[in-house]
Coordinates of C-alpha atoms and ligand atoms in Angstrom, one line a residue:
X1 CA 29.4 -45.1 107.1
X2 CA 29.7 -43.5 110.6
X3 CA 29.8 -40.1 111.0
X4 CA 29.3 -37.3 113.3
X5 CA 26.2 -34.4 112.7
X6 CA 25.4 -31.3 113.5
X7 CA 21.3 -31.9 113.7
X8 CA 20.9 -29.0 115.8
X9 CA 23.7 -27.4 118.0
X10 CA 25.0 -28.6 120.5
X11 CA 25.5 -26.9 124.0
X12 CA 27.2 -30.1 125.7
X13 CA 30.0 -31.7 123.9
X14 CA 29.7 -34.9 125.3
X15 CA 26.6 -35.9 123.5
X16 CA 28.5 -35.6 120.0
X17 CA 28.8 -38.7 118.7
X18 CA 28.7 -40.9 115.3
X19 CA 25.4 -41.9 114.2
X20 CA 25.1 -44.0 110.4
X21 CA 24.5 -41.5 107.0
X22 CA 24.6 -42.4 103.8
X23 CA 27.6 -42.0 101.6
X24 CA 28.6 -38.5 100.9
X25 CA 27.0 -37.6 97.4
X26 CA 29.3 -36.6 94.1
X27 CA 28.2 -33.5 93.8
X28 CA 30.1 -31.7 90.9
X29 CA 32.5 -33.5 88.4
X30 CA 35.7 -33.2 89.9
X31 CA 34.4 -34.4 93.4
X32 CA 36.8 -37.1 94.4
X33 CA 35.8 -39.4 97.3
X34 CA 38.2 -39.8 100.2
X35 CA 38.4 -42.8 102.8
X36 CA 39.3 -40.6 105.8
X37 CA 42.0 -42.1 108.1
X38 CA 42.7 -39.0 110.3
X39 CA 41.1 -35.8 111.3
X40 CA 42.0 -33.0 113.6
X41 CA 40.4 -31.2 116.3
X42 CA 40.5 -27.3 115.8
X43 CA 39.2 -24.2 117.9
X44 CA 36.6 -23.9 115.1
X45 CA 34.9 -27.3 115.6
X46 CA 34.2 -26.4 119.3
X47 CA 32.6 -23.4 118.1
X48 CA 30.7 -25.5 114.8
X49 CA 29.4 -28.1 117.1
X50 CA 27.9 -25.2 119.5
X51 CA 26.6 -22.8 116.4
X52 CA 29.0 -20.1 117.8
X53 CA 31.4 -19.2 114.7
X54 CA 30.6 -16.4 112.3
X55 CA 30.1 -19.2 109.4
X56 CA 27.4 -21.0 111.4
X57 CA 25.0 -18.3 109.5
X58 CA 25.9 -18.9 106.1
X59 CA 28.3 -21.8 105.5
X60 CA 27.5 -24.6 108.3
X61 CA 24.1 -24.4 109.0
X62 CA 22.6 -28.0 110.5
X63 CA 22.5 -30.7 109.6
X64 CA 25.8 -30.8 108.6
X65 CA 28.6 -33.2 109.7
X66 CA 31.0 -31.7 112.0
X67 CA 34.8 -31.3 111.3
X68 CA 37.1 -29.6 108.9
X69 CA 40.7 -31.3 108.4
X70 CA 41.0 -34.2 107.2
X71 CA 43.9 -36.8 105.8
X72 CA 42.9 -39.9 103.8
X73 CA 43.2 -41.9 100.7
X74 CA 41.3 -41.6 97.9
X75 CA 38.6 -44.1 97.3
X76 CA 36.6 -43.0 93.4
X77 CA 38.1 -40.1 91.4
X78 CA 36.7 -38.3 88.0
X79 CA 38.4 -40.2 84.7
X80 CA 40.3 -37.1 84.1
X81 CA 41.4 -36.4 87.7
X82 CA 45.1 -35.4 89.0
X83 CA 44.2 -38.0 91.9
X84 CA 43.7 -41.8 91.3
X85 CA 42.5 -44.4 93.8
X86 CA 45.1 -45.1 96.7
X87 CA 46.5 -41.6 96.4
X88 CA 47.5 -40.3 100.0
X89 CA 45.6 -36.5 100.2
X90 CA 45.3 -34.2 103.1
X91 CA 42.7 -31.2 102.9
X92 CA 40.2 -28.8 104.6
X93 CA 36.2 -29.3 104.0
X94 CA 33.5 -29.9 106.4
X95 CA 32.5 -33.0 106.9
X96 CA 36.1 -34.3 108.3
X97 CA 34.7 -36.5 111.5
X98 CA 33.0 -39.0 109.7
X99 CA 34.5 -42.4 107.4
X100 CA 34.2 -40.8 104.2
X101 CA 34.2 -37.5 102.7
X102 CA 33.1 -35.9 98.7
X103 CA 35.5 -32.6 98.0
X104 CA 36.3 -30.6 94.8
X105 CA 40.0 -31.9 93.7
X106 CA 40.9 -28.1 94.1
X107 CA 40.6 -28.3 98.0
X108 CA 42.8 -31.8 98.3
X109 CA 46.9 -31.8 98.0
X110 CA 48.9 -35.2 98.2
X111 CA 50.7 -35.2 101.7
X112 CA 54.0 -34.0 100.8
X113 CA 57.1 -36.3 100.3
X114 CA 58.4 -37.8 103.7
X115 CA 55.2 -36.8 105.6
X116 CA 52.6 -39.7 107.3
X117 CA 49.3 -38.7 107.0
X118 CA 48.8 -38.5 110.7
X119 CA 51.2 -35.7 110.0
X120 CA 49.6 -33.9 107.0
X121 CA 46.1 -34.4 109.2
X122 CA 48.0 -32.0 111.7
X123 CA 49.2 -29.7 108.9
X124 CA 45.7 -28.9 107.6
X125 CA 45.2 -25.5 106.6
X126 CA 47.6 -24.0 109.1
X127 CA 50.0 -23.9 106.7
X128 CA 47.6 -21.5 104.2
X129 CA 46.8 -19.3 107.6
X130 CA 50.3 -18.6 108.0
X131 CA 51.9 -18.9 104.7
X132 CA 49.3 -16.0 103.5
X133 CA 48.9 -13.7 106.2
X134 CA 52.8 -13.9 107.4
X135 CA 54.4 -13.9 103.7
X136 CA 51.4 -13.9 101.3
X137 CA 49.9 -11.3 98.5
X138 CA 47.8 -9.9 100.6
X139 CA 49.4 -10.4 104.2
X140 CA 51.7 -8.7 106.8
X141 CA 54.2 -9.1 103.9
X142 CA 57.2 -10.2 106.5
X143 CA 60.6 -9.8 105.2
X144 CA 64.2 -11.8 106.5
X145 CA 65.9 -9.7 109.4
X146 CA 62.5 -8.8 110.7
X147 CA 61.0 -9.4 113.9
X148 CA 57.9 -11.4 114.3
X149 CA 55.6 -11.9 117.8
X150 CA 53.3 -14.9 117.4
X151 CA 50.5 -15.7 120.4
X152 CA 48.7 -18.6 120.9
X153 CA 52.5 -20.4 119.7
X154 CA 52.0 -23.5 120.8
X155 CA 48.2 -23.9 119.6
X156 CA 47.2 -25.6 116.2
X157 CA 47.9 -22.5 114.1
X158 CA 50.9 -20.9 116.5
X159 CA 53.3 -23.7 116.1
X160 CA 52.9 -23.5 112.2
X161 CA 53.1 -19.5 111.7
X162 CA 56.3 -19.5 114.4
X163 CA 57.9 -22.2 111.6
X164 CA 56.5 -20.0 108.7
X165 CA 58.1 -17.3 110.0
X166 CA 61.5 -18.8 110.5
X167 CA 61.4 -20.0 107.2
X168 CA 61.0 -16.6 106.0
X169 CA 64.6 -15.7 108.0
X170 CA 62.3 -13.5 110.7
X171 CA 63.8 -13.8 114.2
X172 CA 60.3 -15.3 116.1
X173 CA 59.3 -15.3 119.4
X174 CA 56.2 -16.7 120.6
X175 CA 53.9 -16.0 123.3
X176 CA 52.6 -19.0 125.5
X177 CA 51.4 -19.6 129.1
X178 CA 52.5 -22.5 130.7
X179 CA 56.1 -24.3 131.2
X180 CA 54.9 -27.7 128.9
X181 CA 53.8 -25.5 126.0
X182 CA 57.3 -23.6 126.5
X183 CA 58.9 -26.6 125.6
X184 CA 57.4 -27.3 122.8
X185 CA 57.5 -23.7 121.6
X186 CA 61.2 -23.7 122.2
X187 CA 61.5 -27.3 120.3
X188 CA 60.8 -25.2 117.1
X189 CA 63.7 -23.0 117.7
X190 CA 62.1 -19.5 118.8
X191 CA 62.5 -17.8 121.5
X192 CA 59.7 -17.5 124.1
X193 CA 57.6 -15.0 126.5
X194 CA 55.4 -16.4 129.2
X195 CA 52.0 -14.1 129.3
X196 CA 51.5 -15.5 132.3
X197 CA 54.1 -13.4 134.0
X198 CA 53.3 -10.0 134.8
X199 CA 54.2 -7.3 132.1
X200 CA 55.2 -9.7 129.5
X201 CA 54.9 -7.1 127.0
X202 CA 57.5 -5.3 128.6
X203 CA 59.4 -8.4 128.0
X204 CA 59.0 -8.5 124.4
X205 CA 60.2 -4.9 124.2
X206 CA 63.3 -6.0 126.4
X207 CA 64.2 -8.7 123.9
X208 CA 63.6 -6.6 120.7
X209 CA 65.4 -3.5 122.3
X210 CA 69.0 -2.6 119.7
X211 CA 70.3 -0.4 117.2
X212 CA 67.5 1.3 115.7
X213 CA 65.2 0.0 117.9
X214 CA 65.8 1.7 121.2
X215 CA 62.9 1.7 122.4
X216 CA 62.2 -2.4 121.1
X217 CA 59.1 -4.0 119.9
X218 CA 58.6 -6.3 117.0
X219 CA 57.4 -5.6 113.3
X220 CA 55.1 -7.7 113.4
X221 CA 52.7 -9.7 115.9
X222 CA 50.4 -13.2 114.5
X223 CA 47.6 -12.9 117.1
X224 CA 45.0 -16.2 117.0
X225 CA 44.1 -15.7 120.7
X226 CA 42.4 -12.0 120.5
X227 CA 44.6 -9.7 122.4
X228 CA 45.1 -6.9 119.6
X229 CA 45.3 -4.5 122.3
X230 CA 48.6 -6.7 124.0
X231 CA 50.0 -6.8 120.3
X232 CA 49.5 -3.1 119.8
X233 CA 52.3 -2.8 123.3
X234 CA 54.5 -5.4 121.7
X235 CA 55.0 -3.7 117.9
X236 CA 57.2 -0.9 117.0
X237 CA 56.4 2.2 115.6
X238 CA 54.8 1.7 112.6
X239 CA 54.4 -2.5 112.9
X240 CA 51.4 -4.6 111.9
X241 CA 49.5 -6.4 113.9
X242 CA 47.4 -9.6 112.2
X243 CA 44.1 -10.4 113.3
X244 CA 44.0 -14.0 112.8
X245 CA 41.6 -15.2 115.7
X246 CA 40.1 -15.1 119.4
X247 CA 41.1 -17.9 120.5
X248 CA 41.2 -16.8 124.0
X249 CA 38.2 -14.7 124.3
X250 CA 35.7 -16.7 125.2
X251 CA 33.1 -15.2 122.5
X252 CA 33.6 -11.9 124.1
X253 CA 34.8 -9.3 121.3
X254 CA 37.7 -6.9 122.0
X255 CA 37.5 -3.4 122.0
X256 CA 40.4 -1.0 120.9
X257 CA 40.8 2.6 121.7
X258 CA 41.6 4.1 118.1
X259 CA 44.4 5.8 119.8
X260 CA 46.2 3.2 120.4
X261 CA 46.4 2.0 116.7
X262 CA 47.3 6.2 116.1
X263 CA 50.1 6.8 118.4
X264 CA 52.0 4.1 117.3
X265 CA 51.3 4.4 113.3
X266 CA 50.4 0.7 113.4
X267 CA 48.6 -1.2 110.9
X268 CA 46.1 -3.8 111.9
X269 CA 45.3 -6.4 108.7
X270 CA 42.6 -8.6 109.7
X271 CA 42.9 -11.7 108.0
X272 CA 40.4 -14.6 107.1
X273 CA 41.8 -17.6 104.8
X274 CA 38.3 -19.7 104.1
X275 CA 36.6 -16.4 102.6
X276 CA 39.8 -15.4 100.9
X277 CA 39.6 -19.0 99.0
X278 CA 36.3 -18.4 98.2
X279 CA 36.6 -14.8 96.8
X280 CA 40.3 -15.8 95.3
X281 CA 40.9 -19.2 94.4
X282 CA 44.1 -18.7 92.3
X283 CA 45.6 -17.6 95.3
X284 CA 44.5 -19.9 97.1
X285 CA 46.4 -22.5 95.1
X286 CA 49.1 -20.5 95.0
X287 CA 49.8 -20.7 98.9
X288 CA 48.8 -24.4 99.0
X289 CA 51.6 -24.9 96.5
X290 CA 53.9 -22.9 98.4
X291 CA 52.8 -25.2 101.5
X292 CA 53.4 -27.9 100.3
X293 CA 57.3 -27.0 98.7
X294 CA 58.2 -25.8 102.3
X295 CA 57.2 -29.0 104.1
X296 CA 58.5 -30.6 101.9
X297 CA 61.7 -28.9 102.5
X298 CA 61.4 -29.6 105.9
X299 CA 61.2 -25.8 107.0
X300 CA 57.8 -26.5 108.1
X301 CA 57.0 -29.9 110.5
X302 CA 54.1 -30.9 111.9
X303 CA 53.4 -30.6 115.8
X304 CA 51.0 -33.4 116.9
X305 CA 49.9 -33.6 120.2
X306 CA 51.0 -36.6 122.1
X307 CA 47.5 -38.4 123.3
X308 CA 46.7 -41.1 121.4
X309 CA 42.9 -40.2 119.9
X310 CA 41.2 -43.5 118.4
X311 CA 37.9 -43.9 116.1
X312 CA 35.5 -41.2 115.9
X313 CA 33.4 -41.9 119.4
X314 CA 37.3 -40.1 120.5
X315 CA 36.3 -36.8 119.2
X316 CA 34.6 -35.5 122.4
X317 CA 37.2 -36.4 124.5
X318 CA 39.8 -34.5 122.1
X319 CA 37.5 -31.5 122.1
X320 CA 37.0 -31.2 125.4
X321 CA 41.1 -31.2 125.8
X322 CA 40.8 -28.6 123.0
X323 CA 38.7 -26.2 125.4
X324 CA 40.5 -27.3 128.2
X325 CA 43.6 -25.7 126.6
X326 CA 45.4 -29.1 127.0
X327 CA 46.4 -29.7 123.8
X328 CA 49.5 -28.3 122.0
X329 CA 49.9 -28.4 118.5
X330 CA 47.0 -30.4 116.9
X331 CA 45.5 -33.0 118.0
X332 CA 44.4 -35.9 115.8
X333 CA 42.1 -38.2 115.1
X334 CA 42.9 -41.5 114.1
X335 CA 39.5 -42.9 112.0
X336 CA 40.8 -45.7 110.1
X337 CA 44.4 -47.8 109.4
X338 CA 46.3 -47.0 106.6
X339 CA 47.2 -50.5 105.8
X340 CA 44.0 -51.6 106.5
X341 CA 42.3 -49.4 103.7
X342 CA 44.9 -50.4 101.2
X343 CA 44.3 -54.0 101.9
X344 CA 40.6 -53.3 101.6
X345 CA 41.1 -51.4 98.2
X346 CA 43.4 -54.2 96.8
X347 CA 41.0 -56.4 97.8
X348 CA 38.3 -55.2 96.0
X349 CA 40.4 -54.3 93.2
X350 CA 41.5 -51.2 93.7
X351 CA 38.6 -49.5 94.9
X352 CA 37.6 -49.2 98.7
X353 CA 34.9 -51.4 100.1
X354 CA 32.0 -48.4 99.9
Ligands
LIG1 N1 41.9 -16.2 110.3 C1 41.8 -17.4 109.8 O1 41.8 -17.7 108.6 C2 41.7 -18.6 110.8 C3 41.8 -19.9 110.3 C4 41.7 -20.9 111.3 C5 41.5 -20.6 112.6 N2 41.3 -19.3 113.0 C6 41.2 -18.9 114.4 O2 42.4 -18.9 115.0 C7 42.2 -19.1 116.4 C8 43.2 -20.2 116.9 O3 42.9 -21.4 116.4 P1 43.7 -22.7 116.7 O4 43.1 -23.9 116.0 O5 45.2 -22.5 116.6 O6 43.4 -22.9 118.3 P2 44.2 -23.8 119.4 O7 44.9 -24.9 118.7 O8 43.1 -24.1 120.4 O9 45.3 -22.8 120.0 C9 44.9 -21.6 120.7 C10 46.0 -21.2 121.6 O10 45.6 -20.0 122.2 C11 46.2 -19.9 123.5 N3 45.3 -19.2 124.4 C12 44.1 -19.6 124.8 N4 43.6 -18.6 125.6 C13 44.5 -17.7 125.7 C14 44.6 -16.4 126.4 N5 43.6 -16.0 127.2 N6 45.7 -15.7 126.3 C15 46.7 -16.1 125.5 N7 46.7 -17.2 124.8 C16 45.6 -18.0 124.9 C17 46.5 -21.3 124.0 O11 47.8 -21.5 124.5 P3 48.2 -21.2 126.0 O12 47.9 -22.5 126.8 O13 49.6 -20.9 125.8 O14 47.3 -20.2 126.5 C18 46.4 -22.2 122.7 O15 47.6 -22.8 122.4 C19 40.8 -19.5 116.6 O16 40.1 -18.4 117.1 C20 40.3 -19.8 115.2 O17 38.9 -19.6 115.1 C21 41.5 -18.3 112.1

């Protein structure tokens, strides 16, 4: 199969491309094997291909084959498996930018009802992020009638948590910088606040400003781009703020005066959903679930970005759009025909052509 590896880290993204390896191995009994027909880019690929994200040190250490959403259909399953052969699955696991890929059947759901998989391949694990840190056990706990900020709204993980949000009756307004990703933002049915205007934390205030809120500011701010220090200005007295990422940082670390977090009672929850699945797996499953049942309501869509990606020689091009911070919502991959792998399967009676 083709497939794209990490040998070493890169520093130039343009010489990431696929090479041929071997069939991912069956590792553990309930490995299933997925034909993957769509992947997406994320902020953490750009930082796995260049060695620059905190789980290059313990969890993706080269060689290891780059990319960590996937959709697909299932190729070989266990006997006693949920999935069987033809199933449509989306999931998170690295090893997404390549033809095939070998998960545990815990880390796979079936693309919910009415979804494509292009679709699901955009959902990945934004859902989880957002579902657990917005509503979740261990989260910002966000209740209906409350106010929620979200940065970074139009980006992979922002247009997800600003529909998670809704869908938990919050009134949402989300933070982008440019008129295009405005649009989009708006297209979910929040309301927006350019950053790049001038006191746009003021703003917020302004539009948050009633009865019992004189002096405005929102319970609760979702920040994936690393401004902790804009959110703290935006929240009331006594709001959270949720660490979620540093998107926009550029590798450089923020640093808050304690003060600030004092003087307005606020809690900052830092949040981190691959290392909570680790530690708590139930959970984990829990908020897939829940995923899942509020896609499937249609309370959560999928936001794909509208530049057609094709085959996996693509996935430099879509990175470097990534960086750029051209891309809203996710941008996808598309590795292999859905049609075409069925046809192949039937064709070799039921299985795909390995
Ligand atoms: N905690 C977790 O469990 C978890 C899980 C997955 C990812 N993450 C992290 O979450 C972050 C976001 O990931 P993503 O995949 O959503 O990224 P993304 O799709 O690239 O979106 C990032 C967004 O950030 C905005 N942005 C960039 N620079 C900015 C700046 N200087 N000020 C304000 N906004 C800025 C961009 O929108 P504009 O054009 O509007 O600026 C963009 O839409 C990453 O740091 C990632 O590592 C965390």
């Amino acid at each position: 199969m083709k497939a794209i590896i990490i040998d070493t880290f890169v520093t130039d993204l343009s010489t990431l491309h696929p090479t041929t390896a071997p069939l991912p191995k069956l590792w553990s009994p309930t490995d299933v094997l997925i034909r993957i027909t769509h992947a997406s880019i994320t902020h953490v690929d750009t930082l796995y291909a260049r060695g620059q994200h905190q789980n290059n040190r313990r969890h993706a250490i080269p060689p290891f084959t780059l990319g960590l959403e996937f959709s697909g259909i299932v190729a070989q399953s266990p006997a006693f498996s949920a999935y069987r052969p033809g199933d449509r699955v989306f999931g998170s696991a690295l090893g997404a930018y390549a033809e095939y890929i070998a998960v545990p059947e815990a880390l796979l759901r079936r693309v919910p009802r009415g979804w494509g998989l292009r679709e699901a391949c955009a959902l990945g694990a934004s859902g989880c992020v957002a579902v657990a840190s917005l509503v979740g056990e261990r989260g910002a706990g966000v209740r209906a009638g409350e106010s929620v900020l979200v940065l970074g709204a139009a980006g992979g993980l922002g247009v997800v948590a600003c529909q998670v949000a809704k869908a938990a009756e919050a009134r949402v307004i989300g933070v982008v910088g440019s008129a295009e990703k405005e649009r989009v933002v708006r297209g979910l049915g929040v309301d927006v606040v350019r950053y790049d205007t001038p006191g746009w934390e003021e703003g917020v205030r302004v539009l948050t400003r009633g009865e019992g809120n004189e002096e405005g500011g929102v319970d609760v701010v979702y920040d994936p781009v690393g401004n902790v220090e804009s959110s703290l200005r935006c929240i009331k007295y006594g709001g959270r703020v949720l660490v979620i990422g540093y998107a926009g940082r550029h590798g450089v670390m923020e640093k808050i005066p304690a003060n600030k977090i004092l003087l307005k009672s606020a809690k900052v929850i830092g949040y981190r959903w691959g290392e909570h699945g680790r530690r708590f797996p139930h959970e984990a499953e829990r908020v897939w679930d829940k995923v899942v049942e509020i896609a499937e309501k249609g309370e959560v869509k999928a936001v794909v970005y509208d530049e057609e990606y094709k085959g996996l020689e693509s996935v430099p091009r879509a990175m470097h759009d990534v960086e750029a911070n051209r891309v809203w919502g996710r941008a996808v991959i598309t590795i292999a025909d859905e049609g075409e792998v069925l046809e192949e399967m039937k064709a070799s009676n039921g299985k795909a052509k390995l």
